Coordinates of C-alpha atoms in Angstrom, one line a residue:
M1 CA -58.2 -56.8 18.8
P2 CA -60.4 -58.4 16.3
N3 CA -58.5 -61.1 14.4
E4 CA -59.6 -59.2 11.2
W5 CA -57.6 -56.4 12.4
Q6 CA -54.3 -58.6 13.1
S7 CA -54.8 -59.7 9.6
V8 CA -54.7 -56.1 8.3
L9 CA -51.6 -55.6 10.5
D10 CA -49.9 -58.7 9.0
A11 CA -50.6 -57.6 5.5
I12 CA -49.3 -54.2 5.9
H13 CA -46.1 -56.1 7.4
N14 CA -45.7 -58.4 4.6
E15 CA -46.0 -55.6 2.2
P16 CA -42.9 -55.0 0.3
S17 CA -43.1 -51.4 0.0
V18 CA -43.4 -51.1 4.0
S19 CA -39.8 -51.6 5.5
E20 CA -39.4 -53.2 8.8
M21 CA -38.6 -49.6 10.1
A22 CA -41.8 -48.0 9.0
F23 CA -43.9 -50.8 10.4
G24 CA -42.3 -50.4 13.7
A25 CA -42.5 -46.7 13.6
Y26 CA -46.0 -46.2 12.1
F27 CA -48.3 -49.3 12.3
K28 CA -47.2 -51.5 15.2
D29 CA -49.0 -49.5 17.9
L30 CA -52.1 -48.8 15.5
R31 CA -55.2 -50.2 17.3
F32 CA -58.9 -51.0 15.9
V33 CA -61.6 -48.9 17.4
S34 CA -64.5 -49.5 15.1
C35 CA -65.6 -49.9 11.5
E36 CA -69.2 -48.2 11.4
D37 CA -71.0 -46.0 8.7
M38 CA -68.2 -46.7 6.1
T39 CA -65.6 -44.9 8.6
L40 CA -62.8 -47.1 9.9
T41 CA -61.6 -45.6 13.1
V42 CA -58.2 -46.5 14.5
A43 CA -56.3 -45.2 17.9
V44 CA -52.7 -44.3 18.2
P45 CA -50.7 -43.3 21.3
N46 CA -49.7 -39.7 20.2
V47 CA -50.3 -36.8 18.0
F48 CA -47.2 -37.4 15.8
L49 CA -48.5 -40.8 14.7
K50 CA -51.9 -39.4 14.1
T51 CA -50.4 -36.9 11.8
Q52 CA -48.2 -39.1 10.1
I53 CA -51.1 -41.8 9.3
E54 CA -53.6 -39.1 8.2
G55 CA -50.9 -37.5 5.9
K56 CA -49.1 -40.0 4.6
Y57 CA -50.6 -43.7 5.0
R58 CA -54.5 -42.9 4.8
P59 CA -55.1 -44.4 1.2
F60 CA -52.7 -47.5 2.0
L61 CA -54.2 -48.3 5.4
L62 CA -58.1 -48.0 4.0
E63 CA -56.9 -50.3 0.7
A64 CA -55.3 -52.9 3.4
A65 CA -58.4 -52.8 5.5
N66 CA -60.9 -53.2 2.8
A67 CA -58.7 -56.0 0.8
T68 CA -58.7 -58.0 4.5
G69 CA -62.7 -57.7 4.7
Y70 CA -63.7 -54.3 6.0
N71 CA -65.9 -52.0 3.9
C72 CA -64.8 -48.4 4.8
E73 CA -64.4 -45.5 2.7
T74 CA -63.0 -43.0 5.3
L75 CA -60.3 -43.1 7.9
E76 CA -60.5 -41.4 11.4
V77 CA -57.7 -41.4 13.5
Q78 CA -57.9 -40.7 17.3
V79 CA -55.1 -40.3 19.8
Q80 CA -55.9 -42.4 23.0
K81 CA -53.4 -43.5 25.6
S82 CA -53.3 -46.8 27.2
E83 CA -55.4 -47.4 30.3
D84 CA -52.4 -47.0 32.5
S85 CA -51.7 -43.5 31.2
K86 CA -55.1 -42.2 30.8
N87 CA -55.7 -38.8 32.7
K88 CA -52.1 -38.6 34.0
T89 CA -48.9 -37.5 32.5
V90 CA -46.3 -40.4 32.8
V91 CA -42.7 -38.6 33.9
K92 CA -39.6 -40.7 34.2
K93 CA -35.9 -40.6 33.7
A94 CA -34.9 -41.8 30.2
Y95 CA -33.2 -45.0 31.4
E96 CA -36.3 -46.4 32.9
I97 CA -37.7 -47.1 29.8
R98 CA -34.7 -49.2 28.2
P99 CA -35.8 -52.6 26.7
D100 CA -34.1 -54.4 29.4
N101 CA -35.3 -52.3 32.3
E102 CA -31.7 -52.4 33.6
P103 CA -30.6 -48.6 34.0
R104 CA -26.7 -48.3 34.2
T105 CA -25.3 -47.0 37.3
M106 CA -23.5 -43.6 36.8
S107 CA -23.0 -41.0 39.2
V108 CA -24.4 -37.4 38.4
K109 CA -22.3 -34.4 40.0
Y110 CA -22.8 -30.6 39.8
V111 CA -20.5 -28.9 37.4
P112 CA -20.2 -25.1 37.3
A113 CA -21.9 -23.2 34.5
T114 CA -18.5 -22.3 33.3
E115 CA -17.4 -25.9 32.8
L116 CA -20.8 -26.9 30.7
K117 CA -19.8 -25.2 27.5
R118 CA -20.2 -27.4 24.6
K119 CA -17.0 -29.0 23.7
T120 CA -17.5 -28.5 19.9
P121 CA -14.0 -27.9 18.2
T122 CA -13.0 -24.5 17.4
P123 CA -14.1 -23.7 13.9
S124 CA -10.6 -22.3 12.7
V125 CA -7.2 -23.6 11.4
G126 CA -6.6 -24.2 15.0
N127 CA -8.7 -27.4 14.9
T128 CA -6.0 -29.1 12.6
T129 CA -2.9 -31.1 13.3
T130 CA 0.5 -30.6 11.1
Y131 CA 2.3 -33.6 10.1
G132 CA 5.4 -32.8 8.1
G133 CA 4.2 -29.3 6.9
T134 CA 0.7 -30.7 6.1
A135 CA -2.3 -29.6 8.0
H136 CA -5.0 -32.4 8.9
F137 CA -8.3 -32.3 10.7
S138 CA -8.2 -33.5 14.0
T139 CA -10.1 -36.7 14.3
K140 CA -9.4 -37.4 18.2
D141 CA -12.3 -35.1 19.7
N142 CA -15.8 -36.6 19.2
G143 CA -17.3 -33.2 20.2
L144 CA -19.7 -35.0 22.9
N145 CA -20.3 -33.4 26.3
P146 CA -20.1 -36.1 28.9
K147 CA -22.8 -34.6 31.0
Y148 CA -25.5 -35.2 28.6
R149 CA -26.8 -38.8 29.4
L150 CA -30.1 -40.5 29.3
S151 CA -29.8 -40.8 33.2
N152 CA -30.6 -37.4 33.7
Y153 CA -33.1 -36.7 30.8
I154 CA -36.6 -36.4 31.9
V155 CA -39.3 -38.2 29.7
G156 CA -42.7 -36.9 29.3
S157 CA -45.6 -36.8 26.5
N158 CA -43.7 -34.1 24.8
N159 CA -40.6 -36.3 24.0
D160 CA -41.6 -40.0 24.7
L161 CA -41.5 -40.8 21.0
A162 CA -38.2 -39.2 20.3
V163 CA -36.6 -41.1 23.3
S164 CA -38.1 -44.4 22.2
A165 CA -36.5 -43.9 18.9
A166 CA -33.3 -43.1 20.6
E167 CA -33.3 -46.3 22.8
S168 CA -33.6 -48.3 19.5
I169 CA -31.0 -46.5 17.9
I170 CA -28.5 -47.0 21.0
E171 CA -29.5 -50.8 20.6
N172 CA -28.7 -51.2 17.0
P173 CA -27.3 -48.1 15.4
G174 CA -27.8 -47.8 11.7
V175 CA -30.8 -50.5 11.8
R176 CA -33.7 -48.2 12.6
Y177 CA -34.9 -44.6 12.6
N178 CA -32.0 -43.5 10.1
P179 CA -31.7 -40.7 9.9
L180 CA -33.3 -39.6 13.0
F181 CA -34.5 -36.2 12.5
L182 CA -35.5 -34.0 15.6
Y183 CA -37.2 -30.6 15.2
G184 CA -38.8 -28.1 17.9
G185 CA -38.3 -24.8 19.2
A186 CA -35.2 -23.7 21.2
G187 CA -34.3 -24.9 24.7
L188 CA -36.6 -28.2 24.6
G189 CA -33.8 -30.5 25.2
K190 CA -32.9 -31.5 21.4
T191 CA -29.1 -31.2 21.9
H192 CA -29.2 -33.0 25.5
L193 CA -30.8 -35.9 23.6
I194 CA -28.8 -36.4 20.4
Q195 CA -25.5 -35.9 22.6
A196 CA -26.9 -38.6 25.1
I197 CA -27.5 -40.8 22.3
G198 CA -23.9 -40.7 21.1
N199 CA -22.5 -41.0 24.6
E200 CA -24.8 -44.1 25.5
I201 CA -23.6 -45.7 22.1
L202 CA -19.9 -45.1 23.0
E203 CA -20.6 -46.5 26.4
R204 CA -22.3 -49.8 24.9
Y205 CA -20.1 -50.0 21.9
P206 CA -16.6 -48.4 22.6
E207 CA -15.3 -49.4 19.4
K208 CA -17.8 -47.1 17.4
R209 CA -16.6 -43.8 15.9
V210 CA -19.1 -41.1 17.0
L211 CA -18.7 -37.6 16.1
Y212 CA -21.1 -34.7 17.1
V213 CA -20.7 -31.3 15.6
T214 CA -22.9 -28.2 14.9
I215 CA -23.7 -27.5 11.4
E216 CA -21.7 -24.2 11.7
Q217 CA -18.7 -26.5 12.6
F218 CA -19.3 -28.6 9.3
Y219 CA -19.5 -25.4 7.3
H220 CA -16.4 -24.1 8.7
D221 CA -14.3 -27.2 8.4
F222 CA -15.4 -27.6 4.7
V223 CA -14.6 -23.6 4.0
E224 CA -11.1 -24.2 5.8
A225 CA -10.3 -27.5 3.7
M226 CA -10.9 -25.6 0.7
R227 CA -9.1 -22.4 1.3
H228 CA -6.2 -23.7 3.1
K229 CA -6.0 -27.2 1.5
I230 CA -6.4 -29.0 4.7
Q231 CA -6.4 -32.8 4.4
G232 CA -8.8 -35.1 6.1
F233 CA -12.1 -33.3 5.7
E234 CA -13.7 -36.5 4.1
E235 CA -12.1 -38.8 6.6
K236 CA -13.3 -36.8 9.6
Y237 CA -17.0 -36.9 8.4
R238 CA -17.3 -39.9 6.4
N239 CA -15.1 -42.2 8.4
V240 CA -17.4 -42.7 11.3
D241 CA -20.1 -44.9 12.5
V242 CA -22.6 -42.4 14.0
L243 CA -22.7 -38.6 12.9
I244 CA -24.6 -36.4 14.7
V245 CA -25.4 -32.9 13.7
D246 CA -26.9 -29.9 15.8
D247 CA -28.6 -26.9 14.8
F248 CA -29.3 -27.8 11.0
Q249 CA -31.3 -24.8 10.3
F250 CA -28.1 -22.7 10.0
I251 CA -27.5 -24.3 6.8
V252 CA -29.7 -22.1 5.0
G253 CA -27.8 -19.9 2.5
K254 CA -24.6 -22.2 2.2
D255 CA -25.5 -23.9 -1.0
K256 CA -21.7 -25.5 -1.3
S257 CA -22.0 -26.8 2.2
Q258 CA -25.5 -28.5 1.6
E259 CA -24.0 -30.0 -1.6
E260 CA -21.2 -31.4 0.4
F261 CA -23.5 -32.5 3.4
F262 CA -25.7 -34.1 0.6
H263 CA -22.5 -36.3 -0.3
T264 CA -21.6 -37.0 3.0
F265 CA -25.0 -37.8 4.0
N266 CA -25.4 -40.6 0.8
E267 CA -22.1 -42.0 1.8
L268 CA -22.9 -42.6 5.4
H269 CA -26.3 -43.8 4.9
Q270 CA -25.3 -46.0 1.9
H271 CA -23.1 -48.1 4.3
N272 CA -25.7 -48.1 7.1
K273 CA -23.9 -45.5 9.2
Q274 CA -26.3 -43.8 11.9
I275 CA -27.2 -40.1 11.2
I276 CA -29.0 -37.9 13.8
I277 CA -29.8 -34.2 12.9
S278 CA -31.5 -31.5 15.0
S279 CA -33.2 -28.6 13.9
D280 CA -35.8 -26.0 15.0
R281 CA -38.0 -26.9 12.2
L282 CA -38.3 -29.4 9.2
P283 CA -36.1 -29.1 6.2
S284 CA -39.2 -28.3 4.0
Q285 CA -39.8 -25.4 6.2
L286 CA -36.2 -24.0 5.5
K287 CA -35.8 -21.6 2.7
T288 CA -33.1 -22.4 0.0
V289 CA -32.5 -26.0 1.3
D290 CA -32.2 -28.4 -1.7
E291 CA -35.4 -30.5 -2.0
R292 CA -33.0 -33.7 -2.5
L293 CA -31.4 -33.2 0.8
A294 CA -34.6 -32.1 2.6
S295 CA -36.4 -35.2 1.5
R296 CA -33.3 -37.8 2.5
L297 CA -33.1 -36.1 5.9
T298 CA -36.7 -36.8 6.7
M299 CA -37.1 -40.3 5.0
G300 CA -36.4 -42.1 8.3
M301 CA -37.9 -40.4 11.2
P302 CA -38.7 -36.9 11.7
I303 CA -40.0 -36.3 15.3
D304 CA -41.1 -33.1 16.9
I305 CA -40.3 -32.3 20.4
Q306 CA -42.7 -30.1 22.1
M307 CA -43.0 -28.1 25.1
P308 CA -43.4 -30.3 28.3
D309 CA -46.8 -29.9 30.0
F310 CA -46.9 -28.9 33.9
E311 CA -45.9 -32.0 35.5
V312 CA -43.2 -32.9 33.3
R313 CA -41.9 -29.2 33.8
C314 CA -42.1 -29.7 37.8
A315 CA -40.3 -33.1 37.4
I316 CA -37.4 -31.2 35.3
L317 CA -37.1 -28.6 38.1
K318 CA -36.7 -31.2 40.9
A319 CA -34.3 -33.0 38.8
K320 CA -32.3 -29.9 38.1
A321 CA -32.2 -29.1 41.8
E322 CA -31.2 -32.6 42.7
I323 CA -28.1 -32.4 40.3
I324 CA -26.7 -29.2 42.0
G325 CA -27.3 -30.6 45.4
S326 CA -30.1 -28.0 46.5
E327 CA -33.2 -28.5 48.2
I328 CA -36.5 -27.2 46.8
D329 CA -40.1 -27.1 48.1
E330 CA -43.2 -27.9 46.2
Q331 CA -44.5 -24.5 46.2
T332 CA -41.4 -23.0 44.4
V333 CA -41.6 -25.9 41.6
E334 CA -44.9 -25.4 40.8
Y335 CA -44.6 -21.7 40.8
I336 CA -41.8 -21.7 38.5
A337 CA -43.5 -24.5 36.3
N338 CA -46.5 -22.3 36.0
H339 CA -45.0 -18.8 35.1
Y340 CA -42.0 -20.1 33.0
N341 CA -43.4 -22.3 30.1
S342 CA -41.8 -20.8 26.9
N343 CA -38.8 -23.5 26.8
I344 CA -36.7 -25.5 29.3
R345 CA -33.6 -23.3 29.2
D346 CA -35.8 -20.4 30.5
L347 CA -37.3 -22.8 33.1
E348 CA -33.7 -23.9 34.3
G349 CA -32.6 -20.3 34.2
K350 CA -35.3 -19.1 36.8
L351 CA -34.5 -22.0 38.9
N352 CA -30.8 -21.1 39.0
Q353 CA -31.8 -17.2 39.7
V354 CA -34.1 -18.3 42.6
L355 CA -31.5 -20.7 44.2
A356 CA -28.9 -18.2 43.8
M357 CA -30.8 -15.4 45.6
A358 CA -31.9 -17.8 48.1
D359 CA -28.5 -18.8 48.7
L360 CA -27.0 -15.1 48.5
R361 CA -29.8 -13.8 51.4
K362 CA -29.7 -17.1 53.5
V363 CA -33.3 -17.6 52.9
P364 CA -35.4 -20.4 51.6
P365 CA -36.5 -20.5 47.8
S366 CA -39.9 -20.2 48.7
E367 CA -39.2 -16.7 50.3
I368 CA -37.8 -15.5 47.0
I369 CA -40.8 -16.8 45.2
R370 CA -43.1 -15.1 47.5
E371 CA -41.3 -11.7 46.8
T372 CA -41.2 -11.9 43.1
A373 CA -45.1 -13.5 42.8
E374 CA -46.7 -9.9 43.2
Q375 CA -44.6 -8.3 40.2
T376 CA -45.2 -11.4 38.1
D377 CA -49.0 -11.7 39.0
G378 CA -49.4 -8.1 38.4
F379 CA -48.0 -8.3 35.0
I380 CA -50.3 -11.1 34.2
S381 CA -53.2 -9.2 35.4
K382 CA -52.3 -6.4 33.4
R383 CA -51.8 -8.4 30.3
R384 CA -55.5 -9.6 31.0
T385 CA -56.7 -6.0 30.7
V386 CA -56.0 -6.0 27.2
P387 CA -59.4 -5.2 25.4
A388 CA -60.7 -7.9 23.3
K389 CA -61.1 -5.3 20.3
K390 CA -57.3 -4.7 20.4
I391 CA -56.6 -8.5 20.0
I392 CA -58.8 -8.6 17.0
E393 CA -57.3 -5.6 15.5
K394 CA -53.7 -6.9 16.0
V395 CA -54.3 -10.6 14.7
A396 CA -56.0 -9.1 11.6
K397 CA -53.1 -6.7 11.1
Y398 CA -50.5 -9.5 11.4
Y399 CA -52.2 -11.4 8.7
D400 CA -52.7 -8.4 6.5
L401 CA -56.4 -8.8 7.1
E402 CA -59.1 -6.1 8.2
A403 CA -60.8 -6.4 11.7
T404 CA -63.9 -6.6 9.9
D405 CA -62.9 -9.7 8.1
L406 CA -62.6 -11.5 11.3
L407 CA -66.2 -10.3 12.6
G408 CA -67.8 -11.3 9.2
K409 CA -68.9 -14.8 8.3
S410 CA -66.3 -15.4 5.4
R411 CA -64.9 -19.1 5.3
V412 CA -61.9 -18.2 3.3
K413 CA -58.9 -20.3 4.9
N414 CA -56.6 -17.4 5.9
I415 CA -59.4 -15.5 7.3
K416 CA -61.1 -18.6 9.1
N417 CA -57.3 -19.3 10.7
A418 CA -56.8 -15.9 11.8
R419 CA -60.3 -15.9 13.6
Q420 CA -59.6 -19.1 15.5
I421 CA -56.4 -17.7 16.6
A422 CA -57.9 -14.6 18.2
M423 CA -60.3 -16.9 19.7
Y424 CA -57.7 -19.0 21.0
I425 CA -55.6 -15.8 22.5
M426 CA -58.7 -14.5 24.1
N427 CA -59.5 -17.8 25.7
E428 CA -55.9 -18.7 26.9
D429 CA -54.4 -15.6 27.5
M430 CA -57.4 -13.3 28.8
G431 CA -59.5 -15.9 30.5
M432 CA -62.6 -15.1 28.3
S433 CA -65.5 -17.8 28.4
T434 CA -66.5 -19.0 25.1
K435 CA -69.9 -17.0 25.4
Q436 CA -67.9 -13.7 26.0
I437 CA -65.7 -14.5 22.8
G438 CA -68.8 -15.3 20.9
R439 CA -70.3 -11.8 21.6
E440 CA -67.2 -10.1 20.4
L441 CA -67.0 -12.2 17.2
D442 CA -70.6 -12.5 16.6
K443 CA -70.4 -16.4 16.9
D444 CA -71.9 -19.1 18.8
H445 CA -70.3 -20.7 21.6
T446 CA -69.8 -23.9 20.0
T447 CA -68.0 -22.4 17.1
I448 CA -65.7 -20.8 19.7
M449 CA -65.0 -24.2 21.1
H450 CA -64.1 -25.8 17.9
G451 CA -61.9 -22.8 16.9
V452 CA -60.0 -22.9 20.3
R453 CA -59.5 -26.7 20.2
M454 CA -58.0 -26.4 16.6
V455 CA -55.4 -23.9 17.5
K456 CA -54.5 -26.1 20.4
Q457 CA -54.1 -29.1 18.3
Y458 CA -52.1 -27.5 15.6
L459 CA -49.6 -25.8 18.0
K460 CA -48.7 -29.5 19.1
T461 CA -47.1 -29.9 15.5
D462 CA -47.0 -26.7 13.7
F463 CA -43.6 -25.1 14.4
N464 CA -44.4 -22.1 12.4
L465 CA -47.9 -21.5 14.2
R466 CA -45.8 -21.5 17.4
E467 CA -43.6 -18.8 16.0
Q468 CA -46.2 -16.9 14.7
M469 CA -48.1 -16.8 18.2
T470 CA -45.0 -15.7 19.9
E471 CA -44.6 -12.8 17.7
L472 CA -48.4 -12.0 18.0
R473 CA -48.2 -11.9 21.7
E474 CA -45.2 -9.6 21.5
Q475 CA -47.2 -7.1 19.4
I476 CA -50.4 -7.6 21.5
Y477 CA -48.7 -7.1 24.9
A478 CA -45.9 -4.9 23.8

């Protein structure tokens, strides 16, 4: 790294407006690539940091660079993995990336599905204790499920940033990444990770008071406290060292609960208590969420957990089979990982189904996979027979456009975006080449390549686009 670039990082680090947390989160891993043709090119290890630097820190970074001797007007941010991780996916257990590289010893045993229910207290007056005729909220149950630990959490490129932040929080709760806001689709491991943080903190700091609740639990506790004059609500939620709140998206439409949560958040944050929240999307993407609350929730570290790639899905399946004491062959692992990639919950569900059927019939799992392959592959073959014209029509209709809009040359943003989504579906789902798609849309193959690449890029970080893609596919293949 050039000495001049180190001077840029030092200047940013010493800037009063940049906290230690912000520097560690956004600038520490920033690498210099080049400064040519008035363009400063830097590299970051993942898409999340690329998005943050481009969206929030572009002018600041350019100003710092130019003040240190560079002469650049524009900024380009590239995603570059380290030499050790290029061209391969790093898959490991979360405890393997501890700062001290000393995994804790813990036994993992199979627990029947009927015993794996969340230990969230029941949202009713029954979750209270009566003293001399006065009802109080119970503060004994921390709500954590002990089966969620970092030792059985698989780490890949889809969640490595989230796990790194979790490690920092476990080391020093309330110091960095506070609040930590995790968001992503259902079944991607958010609940596992946030509860694992709570369990690891309690193991390392037994004196800490940790509370895990869903936002529904918070809402019901608040309502019961108001309706039945139950005491101890503030003590339960504000007299903790770590507050973990799951499924924040369900606070939509509950204005009074939002206001109470806003005050609870402020009280905890002011006293450097750790706050960890999960949701299926960013607060700014949730309708009716108060702007003050939304800005506070993301002022620490919002991190997107994405769907794991093929290698990570294989590792997850092997780990799950190991936990329940079942042997599973590579063919079965790869087949399930290939065909069930919507979320981890579906992935595990298919694994459990295959293992149960294999056990019932006393045959190896590969035999079950062989029998189901024809049906599944038949569906995929059927799906691939959908005409390109139908895809164009369905995409246009979904976005309130005409098919002719997608076939035209308009560069209006909503038309261009819809056109690129049609390109992506034809390429990804139908297996059509860029030249074939170009003939359907009257575009050259380089335009098709660019459109497909753009959609792939946005799918990594845009949760709304993921939802739209799911709905579109349901309509196209119905």
